[in-house]
Amino acid sequence: ETGVTQTPRHLVMGMTNKKSLKCEQHLGHNAMYWYKQSAKKPLELMFVYSLEERVENNSVPSRFSPECPNSSHLFLHLHTLQPEDSALYLCASSQESSGLETQYFGPGTRLLVL
Amino acid sequence: AQSVTQPDIHITVSEGASLELRCNYSYGATPYLFWYVQSPGQGLQLLLKYFSGDTLVQGIKGFEAEFKRSQSSFNLRKPSVHWSDAAEYFCAVAPNDYKLSFGAGTTVTVRA
């Protein structure tokens, strides 16, 4: 498998549930990203990891908890979410965490919080 | 404040016609500039990027973009659209690092 993959592709959860989103990149990259894409709003950068260390936490509520166990995998743990957290969550990776590097995106996880 | 504006929310174009999507940015200096495309159910794919040099940039799928410093613009063009070009297009800028700022996107519909 190539590129950036995300699972699950769709997720429905209640506000009291705990779930996790998974991202895997097969490109040998060192940086990984989580973005939130809400309807008719610009993509919002949530977290950035470089060499498995978090280098950016963009004022994201603590109900979102990222984890990067190695350079190929990135998780987003979700708990006690709100309906306004419903969105498409996109994972991306790049060779390094610099603006010169192209970010490659996965297909996203469509999340619905009831 | 730094910002990226895509003035057109939705554009409808006939197959075979030309397409131009507008992007304006507000930054203190010339940032890195990108255009991404998102097909339904897919992630974002990079079409082209501008860092420096020639202000007319060629990308994939027959797209090109022109950087105009005087207008703080980076408009995307394609001479003849195909039905497969129906998608959402995002302009993005990065000051000098990974922190991409995206516009709200332009949805392109292609009619037969």
Tab-separated table of N, CA and C in Angstrom, chain A residues 27-103:
chain	number	residue	atom	x	y	z
A	27	LEU	N	5.510	6.560	3.079
A	27	LEU	CA	6.372	7.378	2.222
A	27	LEU	C	7.744	7.618	2.825
A	28	GLY	N	7.982	7.094	4.007
A	28	GLY	CA	9.270	7.306	4.644
A	28	GLY	C	9.472	8.718	5.150
A	29	HIS	N	8.372	9.420	5.418
A	29	HIS	CA	8.440	10.804	5.870
A	29	HIS	C	8.720	10.902	7.367
A	30	ASN	N	9.192	12.094	7.763
A	30	ASN	CA	9.518	12.320	9.172
A	30	ASN	C	8.521	13.218	9.898
A	31	ALA	N	7.629	13.852	9.164
A	31	ALA	CA	6.672	14.765	9.786
A	31	ALA	C	5.248	14.320	9.465
A	32	MET	N	4.381	14.449	10.446
A	32	MET	CA	2.971	14.089	10.258
A	32	MET	C	2.091	15.151	10.903
A	33	TYR	N	0.883	15.299	10.343
A	33	TYR	CA	0.002	16.402	10.699
A	33	TYR	C	-1.443	15.910	10.861
A	34	TRP	N	-2.182	16.556	11.751
A	34	TRP	CA	-3.641	16.408	11.795
A	34	TRP	C	-4.268	17.755	11.450
A	35	TYR	N	-5.258	17.704	10.534
A	35	TYR	CA	-6.039	18.873	10.171
A	35	TYR	C	-7.519	18.570	10.409
A	36	LYS	N	-8.282	19.627	10.669
A	36	LYS	CA	-9.727	19.533	10.758
A	36	LYS	C	-10.325	20.326	9.604
A	37	GLN	N	-11.234	19.682	8.861
A	37	GLN	CA	-11.912	20.367	7.763
A	37	GLN	C	-13.409	20.394	8.042
A	38	SER	N	-13.899	21.570	8.398
A	38	SER	CA	-15.331	21.757	8.627
A	38	SER	C	-15.951	22.346	7.375
A	39	ALA	N	-17.246	22.141	7.227
A	39	ALA	CA	-17.935	22.597	6.025
A	39	ALA	C	-17.765	24.110	5.845
A	40	LYS	N	-17.327	24.477	4.644
A	40	LYS	CA	-17.214	25.878	4.238
A	40	LYS	C	-16.263	26.701	5.097
A	41	LYS	N	-15.355	26.038	5.779
A	41	LYS	CA	-14.321	26.731	6.551
A	41	LYS	C	-12.956	26.274	6.070
A	42	PRO	N	-11.960	27.114	6.203
A	42	PRO	CA	-10.604	26.691	5.823
A	42	PRO	C	-10.118	25.541	6.689
A	43	LEU	N	-9.237	24.740	6.123
A	43	LEU	CA	-8.620	23.681	6.908
A	43	LEU	C	-7.890	24.283	8.097
A	44	GLU	N	-8.021	23.627	9.230
A	44	GLU	CA	-7.368	24.094	10.442
A	44	GLU	C	-6.292	23.090	10.855
A	45	LEU	N	-5.077	23.573	10.981
A	45	LEU	CA	-4.000	22.722	11.470
A	45	LEU	C	-4.200	22.481	12.953
A	46	MET	N	-4.175	21.203	13.346
A	46	MET	CA	-4.380	20.864	14.756
A	46	MET	C	-3.052	20.535	15.437
A	47	PHE	N	-2.356	19.549	14.912
A	47	PHE	CA	-1.112	19.066	15.532
A	47	PHE	C	-0.083	18.769	14.456
A	48	VAL	N	1.178	18.915	14.850
A	48	VAL	CA	2.295	18.565	13.983
A	48	VAL	C	3.290	17.757	14.788
A	49	TYR	N	3.754	16.667	14.197
A	49	TYR	CA	4.807	15.861	14.800
A	49	TYR	C	5.990	15.828	13.846
A	50	SER	N	7.166	15.985	14.391
A	50	SER	CA	8.396	15.856	13.624
A	50	SER	C	9.291	14.880	14.355
A	51	LEU	N	9.668	13.816	13.673
A	51	LEU	CA	10.489	12.770	14.286
A	51	LEU	C	9.874	12.321	15.613
A	52	GLU	N	8.572	12.114	15.565
A	52	GLU	CA	7.780	11.582	16.686
A	52	GLU	C	7.651	12.539	17.867
A	53	GLU	N	8.089	13.761	17.715
A	53	GLU	CA	7.908	14.744	18.787
A	53	GLU	C	6.910	15.801	18.327
A	54	ARG	N	6.015	16.156	19.241
A	54	ARG	CA	5.018	17.162	18.887
A	54	ARG	C	5.667	18.523	18.813
A	55	VAL	N	5.519	19.191	17.687
A	55	VAL	CA	6.122	20.513	17.522
A	55	VAL	C	5.068	21.600	17.406
A	56	GLU	N	3.819	21.211	17.339
A	56	GLU	CA	2.756	22.199	17.202
A	56	GLU	C	1.488	21.644	17.833
A	57	ASN	N	0.889	22.473	18.680
A	57	ASN	CA	-0.429	22.171	19.220
A	57	ASN	C	-1.215	23.455	19.072
A	58	ASN	N	-2.077	23.482	18.086
A	58	ASN	CA	-2.678	24.737	17.662
A	58	ASN	C	-3.921	25.078	18.463
A	59	SER	N	-3.758	25.216	19.772
A	59	SER	CA	-4.882	25.582	20.648
A	59	SER	C	-6.057	24.634	20.489
A	60	VAL	N	-5.749	23.352	20.463
A	60	VAL	CA	-6.785	22.339	20.287
A	60	VAL	C	-7.289	21.901	21.666
A	61	PRO	N	-8.617	21.750	21.823
A	61	PRO	CA	-9.152	21.317	23.122
A	61	PRO	C	-8.583	19.970	23.549
A	62	SER	N	-8.507	19.763	24.842
A	62	SER	CA	-7.874	18.552	25.378
A	62	SER	C	-8.695	17.284	25.102
A	63	ARG	N	-9.907	17.434	24.624
A	63	ARG	CA	-10.683	16.245	24.267
A	63	ARG	C	-10.121	15.559	23.015
A	64	PHE	N	-9.190	16.228	22.351
A	64	PHE	CA	-8.424	15.637	21.246
A	64	PHE	C	-7.010	15.366	21.755
A	65	SER	N	-6.576	14.126	21.656
A	65	SER	CA	-5.254	13.769	22.175
A	65	SER	C	-4.480	13.017	21.105
A	66	PRO	N	-3.402	13.607	20.572
A	66	PRO	CA	-2.655	12.917	19.521
A	66	PRO	C	-1.613	11.982	20.106
A	67	GLU	N	-1.206	11.030	19.291
A	67	GLU	CA	-0.136	10.112	19.687
A	67	GLU	C	0.635	9.718	18.440
A	68	CYS	N	1.950	9.754	18.528
A	68	CYS	CA	2.798	9.382	17.390
A	68	CYS	C	3.827	8.365	17.880
A	69	PRO	N	3.506	7.086	17.838
A	69	PRO	CA	4.399	6.071	18.384
A	69	PRO	C	5.666	5.860	17.543
A	70	ASN	N	5.581	6.157	16.252
A	70	ASN	CA	6.748	6.067	15.374
A	70	ASN	C	6.494	6.970	14.176
A	71	SER	N	7.463	7.118	13.330
A	71	SER	CA	7.342	8.100	12.245
A	71	SER	C	6.333	7.707	11.179
A	72	SER	N	5.841	6.464	11.222
A	72	SER	CA	4.894	6.016	10.196
A	72	SER	C	3.445	6.072	10.654
A	73	HIS	N	3.221	6.211	11.955
A	73	HIS	CA	1.869	6.128	12.496
A	73	HIS	C	1.531	7.350	13.340
A	74	LEU	N	0.292	7.768	13.189
A	74	LEU	CA	-0.218	8.902	13.955
A	74	LEU	C	-1.655	8.582	14.345
A	75	PHE	N	-1.964	8.825	15.616
A	75	PHE	CA	-3.312	8.575	16.106
A	75	PHE	C	-3.908	9.878	16.631
A	76	LEU	N	-5.230	9.916	16.599
A	76	LEU	CA	-5.952	11.008	17.249
A	76	LEU	C	-7.004	10.363	18.138
A	77	HIS	N	-6.781	10.457	19.447
A	77	HIS	CA	-7.709	9.867	20.412
A	77	HIS	C	-8.784	10.896	20.757
A	78	LEU	N	-10.009	10.425	20.742
A	78	LEU	CA	-11.165	11.311	20.921
A	78	LEU	C	-11.956	10.891	22.157
A	79	HIS	N	-12.324	11.843	22.991
A	79	HIS	CA	-13.183	11.514	24.127
A	79	HIS	C	-14.017	12.721	24.510
A	80	THR	N	-15.253	12.428	24.897
A	80	THR	CA	-16.246	13.448	25.276
A	80	THR	C	-16.302	14.573	24.264
A	81	LEU	N	-16.463	14.225	23.001
A	81	LEU	CA	-16.543	15.245	21.956
A	81	LEU	C	-17.895	15.945	21.960
A	82	GLN	N	-17.947	17.056	21.264
A	82	GLN	CA	-19.154	17.858	21.124
A	82	GLN	C	-19.663	17.772	19.680
A	83	PRO	N	-20.928	18.033	19.452
A	83	PRO	CA	-21.453	17.980	18.078
A	83	PRO	C	-20.686	18.881	17.110
A	84	GLU	N	-20.165	20.003	17.603
A	84	GLU	CA	-19.430	20.904	16.710
A	84	GLU	C	-18.077	20.339	16.286
A	85	ASP	N	-17.697	19.206	16.876
A	85	ASP	CA	-16.458	18.548	16.451
A	85	ASP	C	-16.671	17.679	15.212
A	86	SER	N	-17.913	17.549	14.790
A	86	SER	CA	-18.196	16.810	13.558
A	86	SER	C	-17.505	17.503	12.395
A	87	ALA	N	-16.723	16.724	11.648
A	87	ALA	CA	-15.924	17.309	10.571
A	87	ALA	C	-15.187	16.188	9.846
A	88	LEU	N	-14.439	16.573	8.842
A	88	LEU	CA	-13.519	15.645	8.181
A	88	LEU	C	-12.138	15.870	8.786
A	89	TYR	N	-11.545	14.818	9.289
A	89	TYR	CA	-10.219	14.927	9.901
A	89	TYR	C	-9.199	14.336	8.926
A	90	LEU	N	-8.284	15.184	8.529
A	90	LEU	CA	-7.294	14.816	7.531
A	90	LEU	C	-5.925	14.660	8.172
A	91	CYS	N	-5.251	13.623	7.755
A	91	CYS	CA	-3.875	13.403	8.162
A	91	CYS	C	-2.984	13.717	6.960
A	92	ALA	N	-1.814	14.225	7.217
A	92	ALA	CA	-0.854	14.504	6.147
A	92	ALA	C	0.546	14.165	6.630
A	93	SER	N	1.445	13.985	5.688
A	93	SER	CA	2.843	13.768	6.042
A	93	SER	C	3.728	14.516	5.054
A	94	SER	N	4.944	14.799	5.496
A	94	SER	CA	5.937	15.408	4.614
A	94	SER	C	7.312	14.914	5.026
A	95	GLN	N	8.270	15.106	4.136
A	95	GLN	CA	9.615	14.601	4.410
A	95	GLN	C	10.167	15.226	5.696
A	96	GLU	N	10.046	16.561	5.754
A	96	GLU	CA	10.445	17.275	6.950
A	96	GLU	C	9.351	18.274	7.278
A	97	SER	N	9.414	18.867	8.462
A	97	SER	CA	8.408	19.860	8.838
A	97	SER	C	8.875	21.260	8.461
A	98	SER	N	9.025	21.475	7.161
A	98	SER	CA	9.370	22.821	6.695
A	98	SER	C	8.458	23.169	5.536
A	99	GLY	N	8.259	24.444	5.315
A	99	GLY	CA	7.345	24.870	4.259
A	99	GLY	C	7.786	24.461	2.878
A	100	LEU	N	9.057	24.081	2.726
A	100	LEU	CA	9.545	23.686	1.416
A	100	LEU	C	9.074	22.288	1.028
A	101	GLU	N	8.612	21.538	1.987
A	101	GLU	CA	8.260	20.152	1.731
A	101	GLU	C	6.777	20.014	1.420
A	102	THR	N	6.468	19.281	0.387
A	102	THR	CA	5.078	19.030	0.035
A	102	THR	C	4.423	18.140	1.072
A	103	GLN	N	3.219	18.511	1.481
A	103	GLN	CA	2.453	17.680	2.387
A	103	GLN	C	1.538	16.779	1.574
